[in-house]
CSV table of C-alpha atoms in Angstrom, one decimal:
chain,number,residue,atom,x,y,z
A,1,MET,CA,0.1,0.0,0.5
A,2,THR,CA,1.6,3.1,-0.4
A,3,VAL,CA,0.8,6.8,1.5
A,4,ARG,CA,-2.5,7.5,-0.3
A,5,GLY,CA,-4.1,4.9,1.3
A,6,LYS,CA,-7.0,3.2,0.4
A,7,ARG,CA,-10.4,4.1,-1.8
A,8,ILE,CA,-13.7,2.5,-1.0
A,9,PHE,CA,-15.1,0.8,-4.4
A,10,THR,CA,-19.3,-0.3,-3.8
A,11,PHE,CA,-20.7,-2.6,-7.0
A,12,SER,CA,-23.6,-4.8,-7.0
A,13,ILE,CA,-23.2,-8.7,-8.7
A,14,ASP,CA,-26.1,-11.5,-8.8
A,15,SER,CA,-26.0,-12.8,-5.4
A,16,ASP,CA,-25.5,-16.6,-6.2
A,17,THR,CA,-21.8,-15.3,-7.6
A,18,ALA,CA,-21.9,-13.0,-4.0
A,19,GLU,CA,-22.9,-15.8,-1.9
A,20,GLU,CA,-20.5,-19.2,-3.7
A,21,PHE,CA,-17.4,-15.9,-3.5
A,22,ARG,CA,-18.4,-15.5,0.1
A,23,GLY,CA,-18.0,-19.0,0.7
A,24,HIS,CA,-14.7,-19.5,-1.1
A,25,ILE,CA,-13.1,-16.2,1.0
A,26,ILE,CA,-14.5,-18.2,4.5
A,27,ASN,CA,-13.3,-21.7,3.5
A,28,LYS,CA,-9.6,-20.2,2.2
A,29,TYR,CA,-9.0,-17.5,4.7
A,30,GLY,CA,-12.0,-18.6,8.0
A,31,THR,CA,-13.0,-15.4,8.1
A,32,ILE,CA,-15.1,-12.7,5.5
A,33,HIS,CA,-12.4,-10.2,6.5
A,34,ALA,CA,-10.1,-11.0,4.4
A,35,LEU,CA,-12.9,-10.0,1.3
A,36,SER,CA,-11.2,-6.6,0.2
A,37,VAL,CA,-7.1,-8.8,0.1
A,38,GLU,CA,-8.4,-11.3,-1.8
A,39,PHE,CA,-9.8,-8.6,-4.1
A,40,GLU,CA,-7.0,-6.9,-4.4
A,41,ASN,CA,-4.9,-9.6,-5.2
A,42,ILE,CA,-7.9,-10.7,-8.0
A,43,ILE,CA,-7.9,-6.9,-9.3
A,44,LYS,CA,-3.8,-6.9,-9.5
A,45,SER,CA,-4.0,-10.4,-11.2
A,46,PHE,CA,-6.4,-9.1,-13.1
A,47,LEU,CA,-4.8,-5.7,-14.7
A,48,LYS,CA,-1.4,-7.5,-14.7
A,49,GLY,CA,-2.8,-9.9,-17.4
A,50,ARG,CA,-5.1,-7.6,-19.5
A,51,LYS,CA,-5.4,-7.0,-23.1
A,52,LYS,CA,-6.3,-4.0,-24.2
A,53,ARG,CA,-9.4,-3.7,-26.4
A,54,PHE,CA,-11.9,-0.9,-26.5
A,55,THR,CA,-14.9,-1.2,-27.2
A,56,PRO,CA,-16.4,0.4,-30.8
A,57,LEU,CA,-18.4,3.1,-28.3
A,58,ALA,CA,-15.6,3.7,-26.5
A,59,GLN,CA,-13.3,4.3,-29.2
A,60,GLU,CA,-15.9,6.4,-30.4
A,61,LYS,CA,-15.9,8.4,-27.5
A,62,ASN,CA,-12.2,9.0,-26.9
A,63,ARG,CA,-12.4,10.2,-30.2
A,64,ILE,CA,-14.9,12.9,-29.6
A,65,TRP,CA,-13.0,13.8,-26.2
A,66,GLN,CA,-10.2,14.9,-28.1
A,67,LYS,CA,-12.1,16.6,-30.1
A,68,LEU,CA,-13.4,18.8,-27.7
A,69,ARG,CA,-10.5,19.0,-25.7
A,70,SER,CA,-8.7,20.4,-28.9
A,71,ILE,CA,-11.4,22.1,-29.5
A,72,VAL,CA,-12.0,24.1,-25.7
A,73,ASP,CA,-8.0,24.4,-25.8
A,74,ARG,CA,-7.9,26.0,-29.2
A,75,MET,CA,-10.8,28.4,-27.2
A,76,GLU,CA,-8.7,29.1,-24.8
A,77,ASP,CA,-6.3,29.9,-26.5
A,78,GLU,CA,-8.2,32.9,-28.1
A,79,GLY,CA,-9.0,34.1,-24.9
A,80,PHE,CA,-12.4,32.5,-23.8
A,81,THR,CA,-12.7,32.6,-20.3
A,82,SER,CA,-13.0,30.1,-18.6
A,83,GLN,CA,-15.7,29.0,-16.1
A,84,ILE,CA,-17.8,25.6,-15.6
A,85,LEU,CA,-21.2,25.4,-15.9
A,86,GLU,CA,-23.8,23.4,-17.4
A,87,THR,CA,-23.5,24.0,-20.8
A,88,ASP,CA,-25.8,23.9,-23.9
A,89,LEU,CA,-22.8,21.3,-25.3
A,90,ILE,CA,-23.5,18.5,-22.0
A,91,ARG,CA,-27.6,19.3,-22.7
A,92,ILE,CA,-27.0,18.3,-26.4
A,93,ILE,CA,-24.9,15.5,-25.6
A,94,LYS,CA,-27.9,14.2,-22.6
A,95,GLU,CA,-30.6,14.6,-25.2
A,96,LYS,CA,-29.3,12.8,-28.0
A,97,ALA,CA,-27.2,10.1,-26.2
A,98,GLY,CA,-30.7,10.1,-24.3
A,99,VAL,CA,-32.5,8.9,-27.1
A,100,ASP,CA,-33.3,5.5,-26.6
A,101,ARG,CA,-31.4,3.3,-29.4
A,102,ARG,CA,-31.3,-0.7,-28.9
A,103,THR,CA,-30.2,-2.4,-32.3
A,104,VAL,CA,-26.9,-2.8,-33.8
A,105,ASN,CA,-27.9,-0.3,-36.3
A,106,ASN,CA,-29.3,2.3,-33.7
A,107,ARG,CA,-25.9,2.2,-32.0
A,108,ILE,CA,-24.0,3.1,-35.2
A,109,ALA,CA,-26.9,6.2,-35.5
A,110,LEU,CA,-26.6,6.9,-31.6
A,111,MET,CA,-22.3,7.4,-32.8
A,112,LYS,CA,-23.5,9.8,-35.9
A,113,ASP,CA,-25.2,11.4,-34.0
A,114,MET,CA,-22.6,12.3,-31.5
A,115,LYS,CA,-20.2,13.3,-34.8
A,116,ILE,CA,-23.4,15.9,-35.0
A,117,ILE,CA,-23.1,17.6,-31.6
A,118,THR,CA,-19.6,18.3,-32.6
A,119,GLY,CA,-19.7,19.8,-35.3
A,120,GLU,CA,-22.2,22.1,-33.9
A,121,ILE,CA,-19.6,22.7,-31.2
A,122,VAL,CA,-17.6,23.7,-34.1
A,123,SER,CA,-20.4,25.9,-35.4
A,124,PRO,CA,-19.6,30.1,-34.6
A,125,SER,CA,-22.9,31.1,-33.7
A,126,GLY,CA,-24.2,31.1,-30.7
A,127,MET,CA,-21.3,29.3,-29.1
A,128,ARG,CA,-20.7,28.7,-25.5
A,129,ILE,CA,-17.6,27.2,-24.9
A,130,TYR,CA,-16.7,27.1,-21.0
A,131,ASP,CA,-13.5,25.0,-19.5
A,132,LEU,CA,-15.7,21.7,-19.5
A,133,ASP,CA,-13.9,18.5,-17.5
A,134,LEU,CA,-14.2,16.7,-20.5
A,135,ASN,CA,-13.6,13.2,-19.3
A,136,PRO,CA,-15.7,10.8,-21.1
A,137,MET,CA,-17.3,9.6,-18.0
A,138,ASN,CA,-19.1,13.0,-17.8
A,139,MET,CA,-20.7,12.2,-21.1
A,140,LYS,CA,-22.4,10.0,-19.0
A,141,THR,CA,-26.5,9.8,-20.1
A,142,ARG,CA,-29.0,7.1,-18.8
A,143,LYS,CA,-29.1,5.2,-21.6
A,144,MET,CA,-25.6,5.1,-21.9
A,145,PRO,CA,-24.6,1.8,-19.5
A,146,GLU,CA,-27.3,0.1,-21.3
A,147,ILE,CA,-25.7,0.5,-24.3
A,148,LEU,CA,-23.0,-0.3,-23.3
A,149,ILE,CA,-23.2,-3.8,-21.3
A,150,GLU,CA,-25.3,-4.8,-25.0
A,151,HIS,CA,-21.7,-4.5,-26.1
A,152,MET,CA,-20.2,-6.7,-23.9
B,1,MET,CA,-28.6,-13.4,-12.8
B,2,THR,CA,-31.2,-15.3,-11.3
B,3,VAL,CA,-34.3,-14.4,-9.3
B,4,ARG,CA,-32.4,-13.7,-6.1
B,5,GLY,CA,-30.8,-10.6,-7.8
B,6,LYS,CA,-28.0,-8.6,-7.1
B,7,LYS,CA,-26.0,-8.1,-3.4
B,8,LYS,CA,-24.2,-4.8,-2.7
B,9,ILE,CA,-20.4,-5.2,-2.0
B,10,VAL,CA,-18.3,-3.0,-0.9
B,11,ILE,CA,-14.1,-3.7,-0.6
B,12,ARG,CA,-11.3,-1.3,0.0
B,13,MET,CA,-8.6,-1.0,-2.3
B,14,ASP,CA,-5.6,0.4,-2.1
B,15,ALA,CA,-6.2,3.9,-4.0
B,16,ASP,CA,-3.3,3.3,-6.7
B,17,LEU,CA,-4.7,0.2,-7.4
B,18,ALA,CA,-8.1,2.0,-7.3
B,19,ASP,CA,-6.8,4.5,-9.9
B,20,GLU,CA,-5.6,2.0,-12.2
B,21,PHE,CA,-8.5,-0.2,-12.2
B,22,ARG,CA,-10.9,2.6,-12.9
B,23,LYS,CA,-9.4,3.9,-15.4
B,24,HIS,CA,-9.2,0.7,-17.2
B,25,ILE,CA,-12.7,0.4,-17.0
B,26,ILE,CA,-13.1,4.1,-18.6
B,27,ASP,CA,-10.4,3.3,-21.3
B,28,LYS,CA,-12.1,0.3,-22.1
B,29,TYR,CA,-15.8,0.8,-21.7
B,30,GLY,CA,-16.0,5.2,-22.0
B,31,THR,CA,-17.8,5.1,-18.4
B,32,ILE,CA,-17.3,3.2,-15.4
B,33,HIS,CA,-20.7,2.6,-15.2
B,34,ALA,CA,-19.6,-1.0,-16.1
B,35,LEU,CA,-17.7,-1.2,-13.1
B,36,SER,CA,-19.7,-3.7,-11.7
B,37,VAL,CA,-20.5,-6.2,-14.3
B,38,VAL,CA,-16.3,-6.3,-14.9
B,39,PHE,CA,-16.3,-7.0,-11.3
B,40,GLU,CA,-19.3,-9.8,-11.6
B,41,ARG,CA,-17.0,-11.4,-14.5
B,42,ILE,CA,-13.4,-11.1,-13.1
B,43,ILE,CA,-15.0,-12.8,-10.0
B,44,LYS,CA,-17.0,-15.9,-12.1
B,45,GLU,CA,-13.6,-15.7,-14.3
B,46,TYR,CA,-11.5,-16.5,-10.8
B,47,LEU,CA,-14.4,-18.9,-9.2
B,48,PHE,CA,-14.4,-20.9,-12.1
B,49,GLU,CA,-10.5,-20.8,-12.2
B,50,VAL,CA,-10.8,-21.8,-8.5
B,51,GLU,CA,-13.3,-24.6,-9.1
B,52,HIS,CA,-11.6,-26.3,-12.2
B,53,GLU,CA,-7.9,-25.5,-10.7
B,54,VAL,CA,-6.6,-23.5,-13.4
B,55,ILE,CA,-3.4,-22.9,-14.2
B,56,PRO,CA,-3.2,-19.1,-15.6
């Protein structure tokens, strides 16, 4: 452990798997208190042996993120004041990506919509640029996790 | 998933490891929302390996 300490992770898993895992920990260590230690070991070996493969949607989001970042950088260079605000941009992304799209074809349509959104940002009329935290995480929407799960 | 539903698990992890794992998920899936799904898959694979004594 580093000096940075520990971080708490909360997640939900299928109750049968949870019970099985709990039983495994108790059998192995005689107590459930070893849960976090065992998890750390599992995650360590997972990260060690991971292969970098991206889902198409993640690739697309990363690409859009890069593009947005470069736009904001350019606007800042041109003297725009940085402000953290809920922008029209975020609202548009939420509205567009929040549309219920389930089929493969529609998922492609969603990506195309997102491209259109980046086009709207570039357009000079009525443009409002803020110092957005353009992490792909912040482009989350209610429907996005479902779409990602379908990809897995 | 069975009809028994989901169970919430809380774990404490070394901050550096947690950051690396979080980054891995965001890089791969574009969102942190896949966390539970990835965790579930990792645990299932681990339990399968333990049960079948699979040497990685």
